[in-house]
């Protein structure tokens, strides 16, 4: 079956449960940030394993389901839990849900993640608007025959994170009196956290935060004409910046602490996009 046919089958399965109310905004919720989906009103929940052609999520702290409904008067489709390259999925599998979102009618995508802070002026618990990314994964979801119906062979990535959306999000943060950092997200494959030397290198390359997701989804969103807003939760300082080891528990603990302001911020943003 062709990729287009798979996308259409997934979309049909989802649409059939929606009685015509299609979402226009997509949310991808990273580690510990899935709670935002609990705020969605009139929610229809569809576990990934039910959806034709969807891969399944395996990581602790990631629920695997789509939540579709209303948030601040907007029709949204949220991924509560995402697929990671380090789980062994291909880039095409990691990004498949973004293509289904496009088919559902999604025009704007809010991507979130937990990330390690590289910029030394950041602190754990900070939120960061992603201004740009560096694909350090050594792979690209668009490698292979291009499906022209989805997008161009050589997509422009000069404004991968939409400036207008960043401005809107900044205004929302200001309205809430919330200080949000800005910077460049480096996508690594994981699953190892970085060495101290790797973090130094990434800083030299212009990175402000590092994580193990987001880049593939943002590439495919740009390919297929979806505008992207990215928000990182700085869950820890990246390796070598503080003299302490990193742990997944720390990542979850910090996102737990900031989730209230994160939820507030996203709701405020949704009021004005
Ligand atoms: N490095 C990579 N990915 C991460 C980190 C980190 O320090 N924190 C949360 N995700």
mmCIF file of C-alpha atoms and ligand atoms in Angstrom:
data_model
loop_
_atom_site.group_PDB
_atom_site.id
_atom_site.type_symbol
_atom_site.label_atom_id
_atom_site.label_comp_id
_atom_site.label_asym_id
_atom_site.label_seq_id
_atom_site.Cartn_x
_atom_site.Cartn_y
_atom_site.Cartn_z
ATOM 1 C CA UNK A 1 0.000 0.000 0.000
ATOM 2 C CA UNK A 2 1.325 3.462 -0.854
ATOM 3 C CA UNK A 3 2.118 6.061 1.793
ATOM 4 C CA UNK A 4 -0.790 8.225 0.584
ATOM 5 C CA UNK A 5 -3.180 5.298 0.942
ATOM 6 C CA UNK A 6 -1.930 4.618 4.465
ATOM 7 C CA UNK A 7 -2.358 8.281 5.422
ATOM 8 C CA UNK A 8 -5.895 8.305 4.012
ATOM 9 C CA UNK A 9 -6.845 5.116 5.860
ATOM 10 C CA UNK A 10 -5.581 6.496 9.177
ATOM 11 C CA UNK A 11 -7.346 9.796 8.595
ATOM 12 C CA UNK A 12 -10.622 8.050 7.708
ATOM 13 C CA UNK A 13 -10.468 5.907 10.843
ATOM 14 C CA UNK A 14 -10.043 9.047 12.960
ATOM 15 C CA UNK A 15 -12.546 11.215 11.051
ATOM 16 C CA UNK A 16 -15.229 8.538 11.364
ATOM 17 C CA UNK A 17 -15.221 9.094 15.126
ATOM 18 C CA UNK A 18 -15.459 12.894 14.925
ATOM 19 C CA UNK A 19 -18.902 13.611 13.439
ATOM 20 C CA UNK A 20 -17.517 16.256 11.123
ATOM 21 C CA UNK A 21 -15.721 18.404 13.686
ATOM 22 C CA UNK A 22 -12.209 18.386 12.252
ATOM 23 C CA UNK A 23 -9.234 19.811 14.144
ATOM 24 C CA UNK A 24 -7.191 22.698 12.724
ATOM 25 C CA UNK A 25 -4.433 22.792 15.342
ATOM 26 C CA UNK A 26 -2.133 19.891 16.187
ATOM 27 C CA UNK A 27 -0.345 19.452 19.507
ATOM 28 C CA UNK A 28 2.567 17.088 20.061
ATOM 29 C CA UNK A 29 3.110 16.730 23.793
ATOM 30 C CA UNK A 30 6.537 15.701 25.020
ATOM 31 C CA UNK A 31 7.801 13.952 28.158
ATOM 32 C CA UNK A 32 5.746 14.941 31.186
ATOM 33 C CA UNK A 33 3.721 17.497 29.190
ATOM 34 C CA UNK A 34 0.936 15.154 28.117
ATOM 35 C CA UNK A 35 -1.247 16.474 30.952
ATOM 36 C CA UNK A 36 -2.263 19.320 28.673
ATOM 37 C CA UNK A 37 -4.440 16.842 26.784
ATOM 38 C CA UNK A 38 -6.459 16.294 29.977
ATOM 39 C CA UNK A 39 -7.716 19.888 29.589
ATOM 40 C CA UNK A 40 -9.315 19.188 26.212
ATOM 41 C CA UNK A 41 -13.108 19.474 26.334
ATOM 42 C CA UNK A 42 -15.506 17.040 24.695
ATOM 43 C CA UNK A 43 -12.504 14.825 24.163
ATOM 44 C CA UNK A 44 -12.516 11.832 21.896
ATOM 45 C CA UNK A 45 -9.588 9.577 22.759
ATOM 46 C CA UNK A 46 -8.114 7.109 20.304
ATOM 47 C CA UNK A 47 -5.250 4.821 21.417
ATOM 48 C CA UNK A 48 -2.502 4.656 18.799
ATOM 49 C CA UNK A 49 -2.749 0.892 18.550
ATOM 50 C CA UNK A 50 -6.310 1.230 17.219
ATOM 51 C CA UNK A 51 -5.342 3.523 14.356
ATOM 52 C CA UNK A 52 -4.387 1.791 11.109
ATOM 53 C CA UNK A 53 -0.671 2.229 10.262
ATOM 54 C CA UNK A 54 0.212 4.069 13.490
ATOM 55 C CA UNK A 55 3.288 2.774 15.338
ATOM 56 C CA UNK A 56 3.031 2.303 19.110
ATOM 57 C CA UNK A 57 4.684 4.231 21.927
ATOM 58 C CA UNK A 58 6.858 2.324 24.417
ATOM 59 C CA UNK A 59 8.590 4.843 26.705
ATOM 60 C CA UNK A 60 7.709 5.358 30.343
ATOM 61 C CA UNK A 61 5.937 8.698 30.924
ATOM 62 C CA UNK A 62 4.535 8.726 27.389
ATOM 63 C CA UNK A 63 0.912 7.804 26.887
ATOM 64 C CA UNK A 64 0.069 6.609 23.442
ATOM 65 C CA UNK A 65 -3.145 8.177 22.285
ATOM 66 C CA UNK A 66 -4.722 10.925 20.225
ATOM 67 C CA UNK A 67 -7.012 13.288 22.096
ATOM 68 C CA UNK A 68 -9.315 15.325 19.882
ATOM 69 C CA UNK A 69 -11.660 18.076 21.049
ATOM 70 C CA UNK A 70 -11.844 21.749 22.009
ATOM 71 C CA UNK A 71 -9.246 23.787 23.841
ATOM 72 C CA UNK A 72 -9.885 27.507 24.336
ATOM 73 C CA UNK A 73 -12.501 27.353 21.602
ATOM 74 C CA UNK A 74 -10.053 25.834 19.103
ATOM 75 C CA UNK A 75 -10.476 22.407 17.591
ATOM 76 C CA UNK A 76 -7.311 20.514 18.424
ATOM 77 C CA UNK A 77 -5.817 17.087 17.941
ATOM 78 C CA UNK A 78 -3.210 16.233 20.556
ATOM 79 C CA UNK A 79 -0.664 13.460 20.522
ATOM 80 C CA UNK A 80 -0.380 12.365 24.132
ATOM 81 C CA UNK A 81 2.970 10.684 23.700
ATOM 82 C CA UNK A 82 5.071 10.683 20.551
ATOM 83 C CA UNK A 83 7.271 8.231 18.682
ATOM 84 C CA UNK A 84 11.023 8.551 19.084
ATOM 85 C CA UNK A 85 13.741 7.576 16.651
ATOM 86 C CA UNK A 86 15.703 5.957 19.516
ATOM 87 C CA UNK A 87 12.846 3.514 20.091
ATOM 88 C CA UNK A 88 13.804 1.983 16.769
ATOM 89 C CA UNK A 89 11.108 3.522 14.588
ATOM 90 C CA UNK A 90 12.161 4.794 11.199
ATOM 91 C CA UNK A 91 11.977 8.528 10.567
ATOM 92 C CA UNK A 92 8.949 7.815 8.349
ATOM 93 C CA UNK A 93 7.165 6.135 11.252
ATOM 94 C CA UNK A 94 8.109 8.881 13.713
ATOM 95 C CA UNK A 95 6.551 11.489 11.425
ATOM 96 C CA UNK A 96 3.560 9.544 10.120
ATOM 97 C CA UNK A 97 1.123 11.181 12.590
ATOM 98 C CA UNK A 98 2.068 14.659 11.305
ATOM 99 C CA UNK A 99 1.067 13.586 7.805
ATOM 100 C CA UNK A 100 -2.231 12.256 9.143
ATOM 101 C CA UNK A 101 -2.779 15.576 10.945
ATOM 102 C CA UNK A 102 -2.325 17.394 7.632
ATOM 103 C CA UNK A 103 -4.884 15.096 6.015
ATOM 104 C CA UNK A 104 -7.266 15.867 8.906
ATOM 105 C CA UNK A 105 -6.994 19.571 8.076
ATOM 106 C CA UNK A 106 -4.387 20.724 10.591
ATOM 107 C CA UNK A 107 -2.767 24.034 9.600
ATOM 108 C CA UNK A 108 -0.705 24.832 12.679
ATOM 109 C CA UNK A 109 1.326 22.543 14.903
ATOM 110 C CA UNK A 110 2.513 23.173 18.438
ATOM 111 C CA UNK A 111 5.434 20.858 19.198
ATOM 112 C CA UNK A 112 6.718 20.483 22.734
ATOM 113 C CA UNK A 113 9.564 18.610 24.329
ATOM 114 C CA UNK A 114 11.763 18.303 27.364
ATOM 115 C CA UNK A 115 15.329 19.398 26.626
ATOM 116 C CA UNK A 116 18.643 19.877 28.320
ATOM 117 C CA UNK A 117 19.803 23.477 28.646
ATOM 118 C CA UNK A 118 23.067 24.232 26.844
ATOM 119 C CA UNK A 119 22.858 28.002 27.157
ATOM 120 C CA UNK A 120 24.325 28.781 30.573
ATOM 121 C CA UNK A 121 21.887 31.623 31.178
ATOM 122 C CA UNK A 122 19.052 29.062 31.241
ATOM 123 C CA UNK A 123 17.767 27.326 34.367
ATOM 124 C CA UNK A 124 15.955 24.016 34.820
ATOM 125 C CA UNK A 125 12.249 24.791 34.728
ATOM 126 C CA UNK A 126 12.577 27.502 32.065
ATOM 127 C CA UNK A 127 10.416 27.365 28.969
ATOM 128 C CA UNK A 128 12.005 28.197 25.598
ATOM 129 C CA UNK A 129 10.434 29.206 22.286
ATOM 130 C CA UNK A 130 12.349 27.310 19.598
ATOM 131 C CA UNK A 131 13.587 29.834 17.024
ATOM 132 C CA UNK A 132 15.400 27.282 14.887
ATOM 133 C CA UNK A 133 16.823 23.790 15.067
ATOM 134 C CA UNK A 134 19.959 21.883 14.143
ATOM 135 C CA UNK A 135 19.300 18.409 12.786
ATOM 136 C CA UNK A 136 22.091 16.404 14.405
ATOM 137 C CA UNK A 137 20.342 13.044 13.966
ATOM 138 C CA UNK A 138 22.237 11.920 10.886
ATOM 139 C CA UNK A 139 18.965 11.055 9.178
ATOM 140 C CA UNK A 140 16.040 12.847 7.550
ATOM 141 C CA UNK A 141 12.414 11.702 7.234
ATOM 142 C CA UNK A 142 12.259 12.969 3.643
ATOM 143 C CA UNK A 143 15.016 10.668 2.346
ATOM 144 C CA UNK A 144 13.596 8.450 -0.361
ATOM 145 C CA UNK A 145 11.237 9.022 -3.251
ATOM 146 C CA UNK A 146 9.375 12.300 -2.768
ATOM 147 C CA UNK A 147 5.594 12.125 -2.674
ATOM 148 C CA UNK A 148 4.787 15.293 -4.626
ATOM 149 C CA UNK A 149 1.210 15.314 -3.308
ATOM 150 C CA UNK A 150 2.658 15.857 0.180
ATOM 151 C CA UNK A 151 5.284 18.492 -0.565
ATOM 152 C CA UNK A 152 8.358 19.598 -2.506
ATOM 153 C CA UNK A 153 11.490 17.523 -3.136
ATOM 154 C CA UNK A 154 13.709 20.245 -1.654
ATOM 155 C CA UNK A 155 11.650 22.017 1.015
ATOM 156 C CA UNK A 156 12.620 25.438 2.326
ATOM 157 C CA UNK A 157 13.582 25.344 6.005
ATOM 158 C CA UNK A 158 14.588 29.005 6.381
ATOM 159 C CA UNK A 159 11.611 29.686 8.649
ATOM 160 C CA UNK A 160 11.020 26.227 10.046
ATOM 161 C CA UNK A 161 9.527 27.815 13.170
ATOM 162 C CA UNK A 162 6.996 30.402 12.084
ATOM 163 C CA UNK A 163 7.982 33.915 13.150
ATOM 164 C CA UNK A 164 4.424 35.126 13.365
ATOM 165 C CA UNK A 165 3.531 32.249 15.687
ATOM 166 C CA UNK A 166 6.563 33.037 17.863
ATOM 167 C CA UNK A 167 5.410 36.678 18.079
ATOM 168 C CA UNK A 168 1.912 35.573 19.038
ATOM 169 C CA UNK A 169 3.326 33.190 21.647
ATOM 170 C CA UNK A 170 5.610 35.908 23.018
ATOM 171 C CA UNK A 171 2.613 38.225 23.432
ATOM 172 C CA UNK A 172 0.780 35.447 25.280
ATOM 173 C CA UNK A 173 3.773 34.981 27.609
ATOM 174 C CA UNK A 174 3.979 38.730 28.227
ATOM 175 C CA UNK A 175 0.255 38.859 29.017
ATOM 176 C CA UNK A 176 0.832 36.148 31.631
ATOM 177 C CA UNK A 177 3.922 37.886 32.996
ATOM 178 C CA UNK A 178 5.864 34.754 32.154
ATOM 179 C CA UNK A 179 9.510 34.983 31.123
ATOM 180 C CA UNK A 180 10.159 32.575 28.250
ATOM 181 C CA UNK A 181 13.634 31.992 26.810
ATOM 182 C CA UNK A 182 14.378 31.694 23.114
ATOM 183 C CA UNK A 183 16.910 29.622 21.300
ATOM 184 C CA UNK A 184 18.103 26.927 18.962
ATOM 185 C CA UNK A 185 17.096 23.304 19.627
ATOM 186 C CA UNK A 186 19.570 20.591 18.688
ATOM 187 C CA UNK A 187 17.999 17.236 17.848
ATOM 188 C CA UNK A 188 20.173 14.262 18.804
ATOM 189 C CA UNK A 189 19.098 10.656 18.375
ATOM 190 C CA UNK A 190 19.608 9.610 21.988
ATOM 191 C CA UNK A 191 18.951 7.385 23.865
ATOM 192 C CA UNK A 192 22.203 8.315 25.617
ATOM 193 C CA UNK A 193 22.387 11.757 27.115
ATOM 194 C CA UNK A 194 25.354 13.722 25.803
ATOM 195 C CA UNK A 195 28.910 13.680 27.070
ATOM 196 C CA UNK A 196 30.265 16.942 28.446
ATOM 197 C CA UNK A 197 32.433 17.317 25.343
ATOM 198 C CA UNK A 198 29.461 16.835 23.039
ATOM 199 C CA UNK A 199 27.594 19.557 24.887
ATOM 200 C CA UNK A 200 30.573 21.927 24.469
ATOM 201 C CA UNK A 201 30.567 21.136 20.760
ATOM 202 C CA UNK A 202 26.827 21.784 20.463
ATOM 203 C CA UNK A 203 27.257 25.137 22.212
ATOM 204 C CA UNK A 204 30.002 26.072 19.730
ATOM 205 C CA UNK A 205 27.653 25.089 16.896
ATOM 206 C CA UNK A 206 25.019 27.502 18.168
ATOM 207 C CA UNK A 207 22.725 25.252 20.181
ATOM 208 C CA UNK A 208 20.835 26.498 23.242
ATOM 209 C CA UNK A 209 19.018 23.294 24.153
ATOM 210 C CA UNK A 210 19.332 19.627 23.245
ATOM 211 C CA UNK A 211 16.801 16.837 23.052
ATOM 212 C CA UNK A 212 15.896 13.589 21.309
ATOM 213 C CA UNK A 213 12.776 14.502 19.355
ATOM 214 C CA UNK A 214 10.954 17.280 17.484
ATOM 215 C CA UNK A 215 13.323 17.715 14.519
ATOM 216 C CA UNK A 216 11.770 14.912 12.393
ATOM 217 C CA UNK A 217 8.210 16.108 13.013
ATOM 218 C CA UNK A 218 9.130 19.718 12.251
ATOM 219 C CA UNK A 219 10.817 18.731 8.989
ATOM 220 C CA UNK A 220 7.706 16.857 7.842
ATOM 221 C CA UNK A 221 5.387 19.657 9.005
ATOM 222 C CA UNK A 222 7.381 22.138 6.900
ATOM 223 C CA UNK A 223 7.409 19.749 3.949
ATOM 224 C CA UNK A 224 3.644 19.461 4.017
ATOM 225 C CA UNK A 225 2.871 23.135 4.651
ATOM 226 C CA UNK A 226 1.981 23.143 8.345
ATOM 227 C CA UNK A 227 3.169 26.150 10.365
ATOM 228 C CA UNK A 228 5.118 25.231 13.478
ATOM 229 C CA UNK A 229 5.480 26.675 16.954
ATOM 230 C CA UNK A 230 7.968 24.851 19.182
ATOM 231 C CA UNK A 231 8.288 25.064 22.959
ATOM 232 C CA UNK A 232 10.989 23.308 24.974
ATOM 233 C CA UNK A 233 10.803 22.732 28.687
ATOM 234 C CA UNK A 234 14.356 22.962 30.000
ATOM 235 C CA UNK A 235 14.178 19.986 32.320
ATOM 236 C CA UNK A 236 17.865 19.916 33.301
ATOM 237 C CA UNK A 237 21.145 21.539 32.397
ATOM 238 C CA UNK A 238 22.897 19.489 29.708
ATOM 239 C CA UNK A 239 25.809 17.258 30.704
ATOM 240 C CA UNK A 240 28.979 18.898 31.958
ATOM 241 C CA UNK A 241 27.398 22.275 32.738
ATOM 242 C CA UNK A 242 26.687 21.274 36.330
ATOM 243 C CA UNK A 243 28.828 18.690 38.070
ATOM 244 C CA UNK A 244 26.097 16.088 38.364
ATOM 245 C CA UNK A 245 24.782 13.090 36.415
ATOM 246 C CA UNK A 246 21.547 13.304 34.404
ATOM 247 C CA UNK A 247 18.562 11.068 34.880
ATOM 248 C CA UNK A 248 15.186 10.561 33.261
ATOM 249 C CA UNK A 249 13.667 10.965 36.743
ATOM 250 C CA UNK A 250 15.049 14.511 36.927
ATOM 251 C CA UNK A 251 13.529 15.276 33.524
ATOM 252 C CA UNK A 252 10.101 14.060 34.642
ATOM 253 C CA UNK A 253 10.393 15.813 38.026
ATOM 254 C CA UNK A 254 11.130 19.223 36.467
ATOM 255 C CA UNK A 255 8.413 18.990 33.820
ATOM 256 C CA UNK A 256 6.064 18.061 36.658
ATOM 257 C CA UNK A 257 6.967 21.369 38.372
ATOM 258 C CA UNK A 258 6.474 23.588 35.317
ATOM 259 C CA UNK A 259 3.424 21.910 33.874
ATOM 260 C CA UNK A 260 1.005 24.457 35.378
ATOM 261 C CA UNK A 261 2.714 27.435 33.730
ATOM 262 C CA UNK A 262 3.156 25.399 30.564
ATOM 263 C CA UNK A 263 -0.594 24.643 30.439
ATOM 264 C CA UNK A 264 -1.423 28.296 31.139
ATOM 265 C CA UNK A 265 0.912 29.472 28.395
ATOM 266 C CA UNK A 266 -0.418 27.094 25.755
ATOM 267 C CA UNK A 267 -4.013 28.019 26.600
ATOM 268 C CA UNK A 268 -3.179 31.717 26.321
ATOM 269 C CA UNK A 269 -1.457 31.115 22.967
ATOM 270 C CA UNK A 270 -4.476 29.184 21.664
ATOM 271 C CA UNK A 271 -6.680 32.202 22.382
ATOM 272 C CA UNK A 272 -4.800 34.293 19.850
ATOM 273 C CA UNK A 273 -3.642 31.977 17.054
HETATM 274 N N1 LIG B 1 19.821 15.764 26.550
HETATM 275 C C1 LIG B 1 19.076 15.187 25.592
HETATM 276 N N2 LIG B 1 17.763 15.053 25.690
HETATM 277 C C2 LIG B 1 17.157 15.519 26.797
HETATM 278 C C3 LIG B 1 17.874 16.120 27.840
HETATM 279 C C4 LIG B 1 19.288 16.250 27.701
HETATM 280 O O1 LIG B 1 19.999 16.780 28.566
HETATM 281 N N3 LIG B 1 16.974 16.468 28.798
HETATM 282 C C5 LIG B 1 15.752 16.083 28.341
HETATM 283 N N4 LIG B 1 15.860 15.509 27.130
#
